[in-house]
XYZ file of C-alpha atoms in Angstrom:
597
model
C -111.884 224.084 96.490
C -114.793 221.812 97.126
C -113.893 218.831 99.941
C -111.057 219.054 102.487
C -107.255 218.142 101.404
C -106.421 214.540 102.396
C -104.226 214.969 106.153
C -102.116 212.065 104.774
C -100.171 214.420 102.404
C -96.184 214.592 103.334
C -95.489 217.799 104.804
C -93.543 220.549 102.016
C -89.650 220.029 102.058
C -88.181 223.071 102.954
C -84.104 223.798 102.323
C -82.105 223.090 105.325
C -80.017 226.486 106.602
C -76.828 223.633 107.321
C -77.025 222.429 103.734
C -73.868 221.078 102.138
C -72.884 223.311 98.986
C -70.823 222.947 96.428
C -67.533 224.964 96.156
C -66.902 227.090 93.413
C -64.418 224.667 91.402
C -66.703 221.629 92.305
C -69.496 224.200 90.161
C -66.999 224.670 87.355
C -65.789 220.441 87.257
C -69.419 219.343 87.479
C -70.829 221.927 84.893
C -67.794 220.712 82.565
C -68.975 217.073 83.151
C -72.404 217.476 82.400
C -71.757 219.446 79.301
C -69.630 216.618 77.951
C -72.012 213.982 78.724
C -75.055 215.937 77.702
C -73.138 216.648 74.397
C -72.428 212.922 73.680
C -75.739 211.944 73.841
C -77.233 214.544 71.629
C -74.244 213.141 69.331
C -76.076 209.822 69.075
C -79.209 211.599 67.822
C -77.397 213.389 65.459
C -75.464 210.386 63.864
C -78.310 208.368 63.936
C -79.856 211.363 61.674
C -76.926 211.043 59.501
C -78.027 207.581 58.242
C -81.424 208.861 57.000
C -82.530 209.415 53.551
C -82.728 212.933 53.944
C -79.046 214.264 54.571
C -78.021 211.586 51.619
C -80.406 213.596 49.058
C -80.018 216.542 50.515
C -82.714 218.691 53.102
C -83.236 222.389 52.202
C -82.983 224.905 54.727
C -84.703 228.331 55.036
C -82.224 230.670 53.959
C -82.227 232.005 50.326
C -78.545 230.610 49.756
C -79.963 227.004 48.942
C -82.424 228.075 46.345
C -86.008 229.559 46.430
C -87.043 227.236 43.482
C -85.682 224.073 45.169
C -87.328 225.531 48.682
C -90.584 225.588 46.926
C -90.629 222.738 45.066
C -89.795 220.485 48.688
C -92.534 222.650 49.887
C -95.240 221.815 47.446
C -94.274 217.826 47.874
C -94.939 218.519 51.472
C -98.318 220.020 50.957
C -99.001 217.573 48.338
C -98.411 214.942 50.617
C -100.204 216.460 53.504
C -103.394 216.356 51.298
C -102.753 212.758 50.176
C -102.148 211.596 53.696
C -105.168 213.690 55.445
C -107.796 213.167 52.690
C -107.010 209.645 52.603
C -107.168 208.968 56.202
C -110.455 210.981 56.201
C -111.927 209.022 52.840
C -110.965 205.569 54.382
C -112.592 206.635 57.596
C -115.813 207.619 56.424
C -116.435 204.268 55.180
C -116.079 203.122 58.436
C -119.009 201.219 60.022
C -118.541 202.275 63.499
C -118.690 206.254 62.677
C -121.955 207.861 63.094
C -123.276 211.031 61.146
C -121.876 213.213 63.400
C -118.524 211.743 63.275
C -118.187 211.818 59.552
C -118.933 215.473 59.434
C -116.504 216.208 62.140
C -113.745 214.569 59.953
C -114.974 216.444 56.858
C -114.965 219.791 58.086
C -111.854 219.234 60.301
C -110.007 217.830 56.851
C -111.697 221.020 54.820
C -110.725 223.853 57.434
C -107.043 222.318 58.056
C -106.766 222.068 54.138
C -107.759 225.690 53.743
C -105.460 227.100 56.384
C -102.566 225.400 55.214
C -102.916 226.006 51.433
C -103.251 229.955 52.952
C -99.775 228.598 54.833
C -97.833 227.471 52.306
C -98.539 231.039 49.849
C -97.231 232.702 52.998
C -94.122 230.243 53.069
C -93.646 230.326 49.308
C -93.755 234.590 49.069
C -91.524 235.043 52.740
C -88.744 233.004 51.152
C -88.057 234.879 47.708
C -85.091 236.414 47.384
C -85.963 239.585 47.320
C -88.880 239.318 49.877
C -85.932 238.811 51.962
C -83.524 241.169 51.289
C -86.445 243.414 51.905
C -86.808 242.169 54.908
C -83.514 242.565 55.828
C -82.873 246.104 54.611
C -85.925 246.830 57.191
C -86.679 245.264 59.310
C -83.735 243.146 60.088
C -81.687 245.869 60.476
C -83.050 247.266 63.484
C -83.969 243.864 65.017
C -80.787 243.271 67.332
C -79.992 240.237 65.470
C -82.519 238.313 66.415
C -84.268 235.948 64.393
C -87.674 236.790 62.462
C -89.745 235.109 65.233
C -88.619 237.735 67.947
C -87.568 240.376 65.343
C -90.270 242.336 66.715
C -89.102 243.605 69.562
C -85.406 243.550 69.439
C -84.368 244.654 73.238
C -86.863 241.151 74.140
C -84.391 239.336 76.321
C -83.044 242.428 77.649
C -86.847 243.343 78.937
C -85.887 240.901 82.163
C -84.161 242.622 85.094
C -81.755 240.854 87.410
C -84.188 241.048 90.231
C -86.687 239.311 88.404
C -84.429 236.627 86.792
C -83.286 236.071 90.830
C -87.099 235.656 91.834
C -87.850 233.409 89.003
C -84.709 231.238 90.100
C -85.815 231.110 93.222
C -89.275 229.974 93.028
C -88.024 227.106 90.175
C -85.807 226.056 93.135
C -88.061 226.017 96.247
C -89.943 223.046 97.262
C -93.537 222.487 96.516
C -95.979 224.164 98.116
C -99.065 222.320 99.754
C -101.085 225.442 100.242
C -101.575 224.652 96.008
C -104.093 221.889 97.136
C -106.680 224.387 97.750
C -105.293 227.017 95.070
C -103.305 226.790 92.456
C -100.821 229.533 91.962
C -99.408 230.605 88.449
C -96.000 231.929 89.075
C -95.692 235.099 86.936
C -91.933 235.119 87.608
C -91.579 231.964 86.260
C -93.932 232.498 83.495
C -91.588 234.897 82.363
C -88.193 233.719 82.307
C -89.391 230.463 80.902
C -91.212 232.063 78.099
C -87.542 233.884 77.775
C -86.500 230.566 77.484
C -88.904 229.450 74.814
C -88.507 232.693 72.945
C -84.735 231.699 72.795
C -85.257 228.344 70.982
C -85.643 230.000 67.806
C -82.157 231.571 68.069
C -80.474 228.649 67.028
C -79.602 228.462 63.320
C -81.183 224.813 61.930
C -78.686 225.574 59.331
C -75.955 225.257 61.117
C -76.687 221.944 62.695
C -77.272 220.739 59.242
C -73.964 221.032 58.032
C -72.613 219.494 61.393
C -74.866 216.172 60.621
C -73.455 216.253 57.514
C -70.164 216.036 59.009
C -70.939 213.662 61.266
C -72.163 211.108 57.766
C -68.730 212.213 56.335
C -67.059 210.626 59.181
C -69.194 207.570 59.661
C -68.296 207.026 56.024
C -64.562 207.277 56.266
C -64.403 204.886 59.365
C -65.541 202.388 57.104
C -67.683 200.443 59.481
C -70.504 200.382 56.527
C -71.265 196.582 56.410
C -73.828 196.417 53.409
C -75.428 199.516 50.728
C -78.460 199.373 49.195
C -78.165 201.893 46.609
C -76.444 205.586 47.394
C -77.752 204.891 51.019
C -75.406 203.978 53.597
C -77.436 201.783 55.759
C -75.408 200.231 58.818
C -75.939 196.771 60.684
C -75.640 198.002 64.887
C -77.368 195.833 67.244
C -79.805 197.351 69.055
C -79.312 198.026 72.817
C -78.629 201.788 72.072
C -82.206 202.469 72.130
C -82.349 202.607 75.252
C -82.104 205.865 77.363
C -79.996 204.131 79.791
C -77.238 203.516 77.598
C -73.954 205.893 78.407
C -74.260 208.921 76.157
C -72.083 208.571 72.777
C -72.285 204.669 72.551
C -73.934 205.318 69.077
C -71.237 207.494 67.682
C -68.250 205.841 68.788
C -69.912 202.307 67.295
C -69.677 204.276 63.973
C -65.969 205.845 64.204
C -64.634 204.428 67.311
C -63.612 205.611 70.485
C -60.506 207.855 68.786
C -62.556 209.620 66.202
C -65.258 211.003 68.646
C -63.373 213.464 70.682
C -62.361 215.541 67.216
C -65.636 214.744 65.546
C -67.450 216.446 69.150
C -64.824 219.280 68.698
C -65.819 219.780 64.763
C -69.529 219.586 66.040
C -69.156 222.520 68.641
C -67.269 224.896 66.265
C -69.826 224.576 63.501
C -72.468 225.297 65.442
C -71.310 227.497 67.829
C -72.270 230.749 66.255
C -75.614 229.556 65.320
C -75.760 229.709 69.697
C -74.566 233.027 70.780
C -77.341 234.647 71.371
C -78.216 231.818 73.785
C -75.416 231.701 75.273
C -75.208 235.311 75.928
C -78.749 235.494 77.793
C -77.735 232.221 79.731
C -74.735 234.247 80.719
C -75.949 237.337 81.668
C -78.559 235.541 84.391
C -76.482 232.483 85.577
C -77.793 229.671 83.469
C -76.700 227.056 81.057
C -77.540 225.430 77.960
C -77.206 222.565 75.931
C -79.441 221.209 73.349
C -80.077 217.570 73.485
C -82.206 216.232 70.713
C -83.194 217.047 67.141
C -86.748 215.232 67.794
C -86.047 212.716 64.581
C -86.414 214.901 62.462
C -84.472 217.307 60.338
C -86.667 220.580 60.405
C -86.319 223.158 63.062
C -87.901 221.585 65.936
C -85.626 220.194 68.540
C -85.335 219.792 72.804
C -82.957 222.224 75.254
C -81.981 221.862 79.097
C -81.526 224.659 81.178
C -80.092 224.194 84.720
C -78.767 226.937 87.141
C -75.121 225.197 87.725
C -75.624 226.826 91.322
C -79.264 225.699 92.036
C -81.413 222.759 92.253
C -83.506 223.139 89.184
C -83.796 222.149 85.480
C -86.034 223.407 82.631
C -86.689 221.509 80.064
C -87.566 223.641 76.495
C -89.454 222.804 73.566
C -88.268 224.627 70.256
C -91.846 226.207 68.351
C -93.011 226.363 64.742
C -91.047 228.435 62.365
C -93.323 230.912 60.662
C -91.194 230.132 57.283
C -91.035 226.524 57.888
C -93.900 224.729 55.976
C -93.104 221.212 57.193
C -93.574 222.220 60.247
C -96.984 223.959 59.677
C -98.140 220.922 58.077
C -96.906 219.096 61.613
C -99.445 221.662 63.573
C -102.150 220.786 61.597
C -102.480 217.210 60.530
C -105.874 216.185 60.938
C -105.057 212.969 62.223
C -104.940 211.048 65.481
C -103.020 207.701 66.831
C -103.379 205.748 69.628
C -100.585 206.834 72.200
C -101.597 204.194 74.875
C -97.975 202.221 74.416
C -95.985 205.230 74.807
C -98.276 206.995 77.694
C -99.679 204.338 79.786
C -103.786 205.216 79.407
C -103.425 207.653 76.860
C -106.004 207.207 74.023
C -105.705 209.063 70.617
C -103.326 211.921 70.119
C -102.216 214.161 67.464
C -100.352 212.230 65.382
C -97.908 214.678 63.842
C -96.732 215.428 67.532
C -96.850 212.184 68.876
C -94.703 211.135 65.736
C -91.811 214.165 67.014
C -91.435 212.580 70.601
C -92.220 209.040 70.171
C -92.023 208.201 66.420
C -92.845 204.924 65.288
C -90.129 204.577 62.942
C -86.488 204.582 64.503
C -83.227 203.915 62.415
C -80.665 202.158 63.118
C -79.446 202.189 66.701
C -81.558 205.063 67.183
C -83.287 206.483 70.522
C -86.764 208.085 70.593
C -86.103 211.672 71.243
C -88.094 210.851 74.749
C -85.407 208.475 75.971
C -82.884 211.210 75.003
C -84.862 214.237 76.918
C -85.184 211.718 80.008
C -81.408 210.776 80.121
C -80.574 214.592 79.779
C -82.714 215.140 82.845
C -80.695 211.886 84.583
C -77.706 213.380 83.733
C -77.827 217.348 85.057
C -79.660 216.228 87.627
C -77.126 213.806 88.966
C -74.548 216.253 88.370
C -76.455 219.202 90.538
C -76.402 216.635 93.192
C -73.017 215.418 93.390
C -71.597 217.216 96.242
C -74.668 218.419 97.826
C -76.588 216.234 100.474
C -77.921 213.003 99.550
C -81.317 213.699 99.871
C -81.099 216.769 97.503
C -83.897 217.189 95.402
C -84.115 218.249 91.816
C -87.197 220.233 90.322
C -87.735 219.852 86.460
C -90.046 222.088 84.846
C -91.075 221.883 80.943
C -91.685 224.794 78.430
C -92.144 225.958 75.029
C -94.544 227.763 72.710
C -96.601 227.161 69.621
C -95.345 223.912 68.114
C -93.169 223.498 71.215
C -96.015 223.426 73.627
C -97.600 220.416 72.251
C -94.153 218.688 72.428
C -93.723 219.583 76.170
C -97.510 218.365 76.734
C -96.896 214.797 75.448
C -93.059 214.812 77.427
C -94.899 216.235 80.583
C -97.279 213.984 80.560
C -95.416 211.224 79.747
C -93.033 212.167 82.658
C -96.430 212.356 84.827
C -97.613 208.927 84.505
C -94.551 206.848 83.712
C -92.740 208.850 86.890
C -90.563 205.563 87.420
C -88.865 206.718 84.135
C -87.359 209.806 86.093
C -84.947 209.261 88.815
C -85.195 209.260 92.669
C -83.981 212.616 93.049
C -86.200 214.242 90.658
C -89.727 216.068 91.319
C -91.371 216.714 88.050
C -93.619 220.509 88.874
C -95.166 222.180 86.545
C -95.586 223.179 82.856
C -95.436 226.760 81.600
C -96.716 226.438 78.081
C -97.210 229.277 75.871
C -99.948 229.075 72.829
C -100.617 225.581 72.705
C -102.942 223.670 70.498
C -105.231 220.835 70.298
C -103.676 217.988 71.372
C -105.967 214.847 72.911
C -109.115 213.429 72.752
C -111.553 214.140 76.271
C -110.619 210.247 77.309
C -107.049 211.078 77.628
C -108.122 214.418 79.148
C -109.439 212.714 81.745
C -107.253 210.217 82.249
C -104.614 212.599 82.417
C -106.025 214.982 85.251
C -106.864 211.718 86.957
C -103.144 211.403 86.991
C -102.414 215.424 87.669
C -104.909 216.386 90.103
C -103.994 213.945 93.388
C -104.754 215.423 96.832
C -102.465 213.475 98.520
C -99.326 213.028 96.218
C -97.867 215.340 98.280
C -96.771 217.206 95.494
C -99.166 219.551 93.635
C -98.982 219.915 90.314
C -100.357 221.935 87.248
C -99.890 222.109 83.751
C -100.447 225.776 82.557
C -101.754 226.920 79.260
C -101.116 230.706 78.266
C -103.027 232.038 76.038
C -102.861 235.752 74.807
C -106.072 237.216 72.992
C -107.649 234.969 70.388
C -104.420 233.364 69.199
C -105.182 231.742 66.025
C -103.169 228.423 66.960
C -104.355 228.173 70.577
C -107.992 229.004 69.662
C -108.080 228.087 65.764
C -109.240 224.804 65.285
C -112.474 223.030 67.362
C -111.885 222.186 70.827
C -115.298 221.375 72.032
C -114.263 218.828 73.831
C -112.303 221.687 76.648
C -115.856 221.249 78.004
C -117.570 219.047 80.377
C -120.744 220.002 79.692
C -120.796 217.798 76.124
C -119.999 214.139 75.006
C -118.017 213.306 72.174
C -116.674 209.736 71.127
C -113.182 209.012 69.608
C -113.743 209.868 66.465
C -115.243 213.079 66.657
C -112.469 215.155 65.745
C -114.603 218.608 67.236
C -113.991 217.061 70.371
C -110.203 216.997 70.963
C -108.883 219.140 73.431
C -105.973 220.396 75.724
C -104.722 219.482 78.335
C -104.069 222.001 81.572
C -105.362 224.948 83.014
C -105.481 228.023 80.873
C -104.730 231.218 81.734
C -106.547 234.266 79.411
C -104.255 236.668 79.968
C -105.610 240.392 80.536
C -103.967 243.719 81.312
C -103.780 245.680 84.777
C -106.363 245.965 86.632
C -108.128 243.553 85.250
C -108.006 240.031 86.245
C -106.695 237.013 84.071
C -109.467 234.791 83.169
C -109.162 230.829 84.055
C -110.494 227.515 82.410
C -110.123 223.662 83.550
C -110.115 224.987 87.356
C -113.140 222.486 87.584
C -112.089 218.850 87.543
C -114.931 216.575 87.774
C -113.187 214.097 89.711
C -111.006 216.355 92.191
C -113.387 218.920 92.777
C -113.141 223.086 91.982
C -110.673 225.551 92.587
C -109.488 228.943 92.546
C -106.680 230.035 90.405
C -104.009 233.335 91.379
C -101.572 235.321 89.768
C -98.740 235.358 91.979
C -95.101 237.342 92.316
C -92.175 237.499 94.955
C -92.841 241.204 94.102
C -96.244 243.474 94.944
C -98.704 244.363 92.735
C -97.091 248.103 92.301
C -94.101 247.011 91.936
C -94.736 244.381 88.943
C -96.510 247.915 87.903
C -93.454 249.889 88.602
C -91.325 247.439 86.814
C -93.745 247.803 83.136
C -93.614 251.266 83.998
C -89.383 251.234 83.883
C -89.568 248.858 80.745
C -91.353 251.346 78.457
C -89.583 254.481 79.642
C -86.814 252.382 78.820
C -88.147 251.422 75.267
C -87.403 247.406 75.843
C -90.954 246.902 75.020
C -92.802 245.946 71.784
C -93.130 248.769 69.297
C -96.687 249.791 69.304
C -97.309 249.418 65.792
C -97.006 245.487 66.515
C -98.925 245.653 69.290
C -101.836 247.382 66.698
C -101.728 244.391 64.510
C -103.894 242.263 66.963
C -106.613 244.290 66.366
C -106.789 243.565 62.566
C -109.437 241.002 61.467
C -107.746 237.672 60.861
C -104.128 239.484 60.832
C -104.601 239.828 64.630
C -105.329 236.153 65.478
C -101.583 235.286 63.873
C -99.891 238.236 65.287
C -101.156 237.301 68.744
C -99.406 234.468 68.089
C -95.914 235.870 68.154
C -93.566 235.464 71.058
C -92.958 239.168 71.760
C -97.087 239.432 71.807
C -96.755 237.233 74.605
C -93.986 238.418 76.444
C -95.703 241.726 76.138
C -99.181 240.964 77.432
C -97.335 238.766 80.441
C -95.600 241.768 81.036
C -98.875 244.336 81.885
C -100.810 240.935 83.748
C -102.341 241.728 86.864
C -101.611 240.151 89.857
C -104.846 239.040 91.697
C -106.645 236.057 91.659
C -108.272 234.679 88.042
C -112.308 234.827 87.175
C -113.648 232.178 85.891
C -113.918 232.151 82.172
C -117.513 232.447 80.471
């Protein structure tokens, strides 16, 4: 790194040997707690969804059971509406006075491309959801996928493909304190890299379908407690004062508003069983390594998006998870590729314009009634585990809180990192936000918040180094799709030029042993440069050893997926895919990154 780290840095914390732990039962009683708590407040989120328009009328979900016809008719309103709303943003703008040539043409062929790619989208979405496409699909394919969902159906022995060795190093490095030695390199954790991408891979386990039908009980109960104090036609609409915005607020004040304090208990019981199934195969992985689960909010929306915690009940360390894009769900296509910014500077203190269909998941500028933005939600969640993990440890405990996700989910966990990152007073005392792990992420920000936000990020004497990782495997089509001109440095771009959003992060191009990963944003104009390694509790021949054991095992991804990235066009999706991922992070070499070219 160019220039010398700042002496006035505190000095790492490092666990004390004479540490007070908690006992076994104090695990169990504290786990219990947090559960119940954690549960409450994602109860709030999902009654406040029961007041919207769209469990009244009715929200179709992607299983054939609900109708292909009425699937594809929601889905052509949603790409009729996407055109409306992006063409008529970009037709309004070009009239502006302010917008040069250059500008103009950005928004054009930004507007034409994103059109393009999601009319492609939506044929895609409107063939994978006939009735017999499916069954197809399920006489095939799904029968020798494990279970799992079409996302990870690729590779059905994926979240067995993590040994109990590994799982124990990645736990341990989430726990340990930071590391100052980062100041003059940063260090990409491959053992965290790949439980947490575990951990994003198992976000699109749960079944949206089941949480449906537990909102929907949630409305039928609201309704029977006859608290409704006015109707405007068939919607219920309900007159609550408004201090349950506020993430502060104890978890289920919402709900029990609605039905009172009696009716909650049985309405959280009715909640659990209905979705339970849809969580098993969470549940199990979170068994087998030691970890728990609870989802905590539904991101205002309806569609399959939503936000997890993880926390090791035994540890000091949370993980917060960002569910990703469904490949059969078009809404949430049309989400990834809105060609639209907003302003995000009253949400993220000196943020300029971000993506809008993102911004509108975490901090949405419509809330209903009594409603909490899904940030204030994620941010209690984090209060409340990590008060819990440090109940009967010592005082000064300290709680690390990473954030994950991939494809649609890593643009949600860039806008909550960040925002966690320069509003840090929203986090409590005992908290120490680290890094990001994000896995295919896409345009998010315009270069102003860029650097604004590795003004924020890249601090020599914070005393706490952190780094926001990008992974990106071969020329993934949503991580390397649309313009991002303004990654570089080297060129200028005002607000409005849409080629000149960007990411935010370092990005890791992920290559196979022996050769070394490639690196980008390791040169930060106002911190200086610096190198970027690979790094594992284990050796280089053993993280070869332990590939090696996979494949004789056959937990890897067939080969004949693997083949697919090499197809024109078909290969820049496929990359895409979570067990693409996992599978290239698996054969990564540990060493330190080039720079990319």
């Amino acid at each position: 790194m160019n220039g010398s780290t700042s002496s006035s840095k505190a000095p790492p914390l490092r666990p004390s040997t004479n540490a007070k732990q908690p006992t076994d039962q104090q695990i169990r009683d504290t786990t219990r707690l947090i559960r119940d708590q954690l549960r409450q407040l994602r109860l709030d989120d999902m009654a406040s969804l029961a007041q919207q328009k769209q469990i009244e009328l009715g929200h179709p979900i992607l299983d054939e059971q609900i109708g292909w016809i009425r699937l594809s008719i929601s889905n052509l309103f949603h790409l009729f509406g996407y055109l409306v709303t992006t063409w008529g943003s970009i037709t309004i703008n070009l009239f502006n006075a302010n917008l040069d040539i250059y500008d103009r043409f950005s928004m054009f062929t930004f507007a034409f491309g994103a059109s393009t790619i999601i009319f492609v989208i939506y044929l895609w979405c409107f063939i994978s959801t006939i009735p017999l496409f499916v069954w197809i699909y399920r006489l095939t394919v799904g029968r020798s996928s494990g279970g799992l969902g079409l996302v990870n159906s690729m590779n059905p022995h994926l979240f067995k493909n993590l040994t109990q060795p590994q799982a124990d190093a990645a736990k341990e490095k989430l726990a340990a304190p930071p590391d100052p030695e980062e100041y003059q390199a940063r260090k990409f954790s491959l053992d965290i890299a790949k439980m947490l991408l575990q951990i994003s891979s198992l976000m699109y386990e749960r079944s949206n379908q089941d949480t449906v039908k537990a909102i929907k009980h949630i409305q039928a109960q609201i309704v029977k407690a006859d608290t409704l104090t006015h109707k405007i036609g068939r919607l219920p609409l309900y007159d609550i004062a408004s201090p349950f915005a506020n993430a502060t607020d104890a978890p289920g004040t919402l709900l029990n508003s609605l039905v009172g304090d009696k009716n909650n208990t049985s309405i959280s019981d009715k909640v659990f069983a209905i979705e339970h199934g849809s969580r098993d195969a969470v549940d199990e992985w979170a068994g087998v390594y030691g970890v728990c689960y609870e989802p905590v909010s539904e991101l205002a929306s309806l569609s399959q998006a939503y936000a997890s915690v993880f926390w090791d009940p035994k540890s000091t360390w949370i993980a917060v998870a960002f569910k990703g894009t469904d490949p059969r769900s078009f809404e949430e296509w049309t989400t990834d590729f809105t060609a639209s910014f907003d302003n995000a500077g009253e949400d993220i203190p000196g943020f300029n314009m971000v993506h809008r269909g993102f911004k509108e998941r975490i901090f949405p500028s419509r809330l209903g009634s009594g409603q909490r933005k899904p940030w204030s939600s994620i941010s209690a969640a984090i209060r409340i585990v990590a008060e819990g993990l440090t109940k009967n440890r010592d005082p000064d405990t300290k709680i690390n809180v990473w954030f994950t996700g991939h494809s649609l989910g890593t643009a949600l966990a860039t806008l909550a990192y960040s925002k966690a990152l320069v509003s840090g007073n929203e986090l409590p005392d005992n908290v120490v936000l680290r890094d990001a792990y994000l896995f295919a992420t896409p345009i998010t920000v315009d270069v102003a918040t860029r650097y604004h936000f590795n003004d924020k990020i890249f601090v020599k004497d914070s005393g706490i180094p952190r780094t926001m990782w990008r992974v990106t495997n071969r020329d993934d089509f949503v991580a390397t799709g649309l313009p991002a001109l303004g990654d570089s440095d080297k060129l200028e771009f005002d607000s409005n030029n849409l080629f000149g959003f960007s990411h935010l992060g370092i990005e890791i191009f992920m290559k196979s042993h022996p050769v070394a990963s490639k690196v980008q944003g390791n040169r930060v104009k106002t911190y200086g440069n610096f190198d970027v390694h690979i790094t594992s509790k284990f050796t280089p021949e053993e993280v070869v050893a332990q590939r090696e054991f996979a494949e004789r095992n056959k937990l890897t991804l067939w080969k004949v997926y693997g083949w697919l990235q090499y197809i024109p066009l078909v290969g820049r999706l496929a990359a895409h895919a979570t067990v693409n991922y996992y599978d290239q992070l698996d054969q990564i070499a540990i060493s330190q990154c080039v720079d990319y070219e």
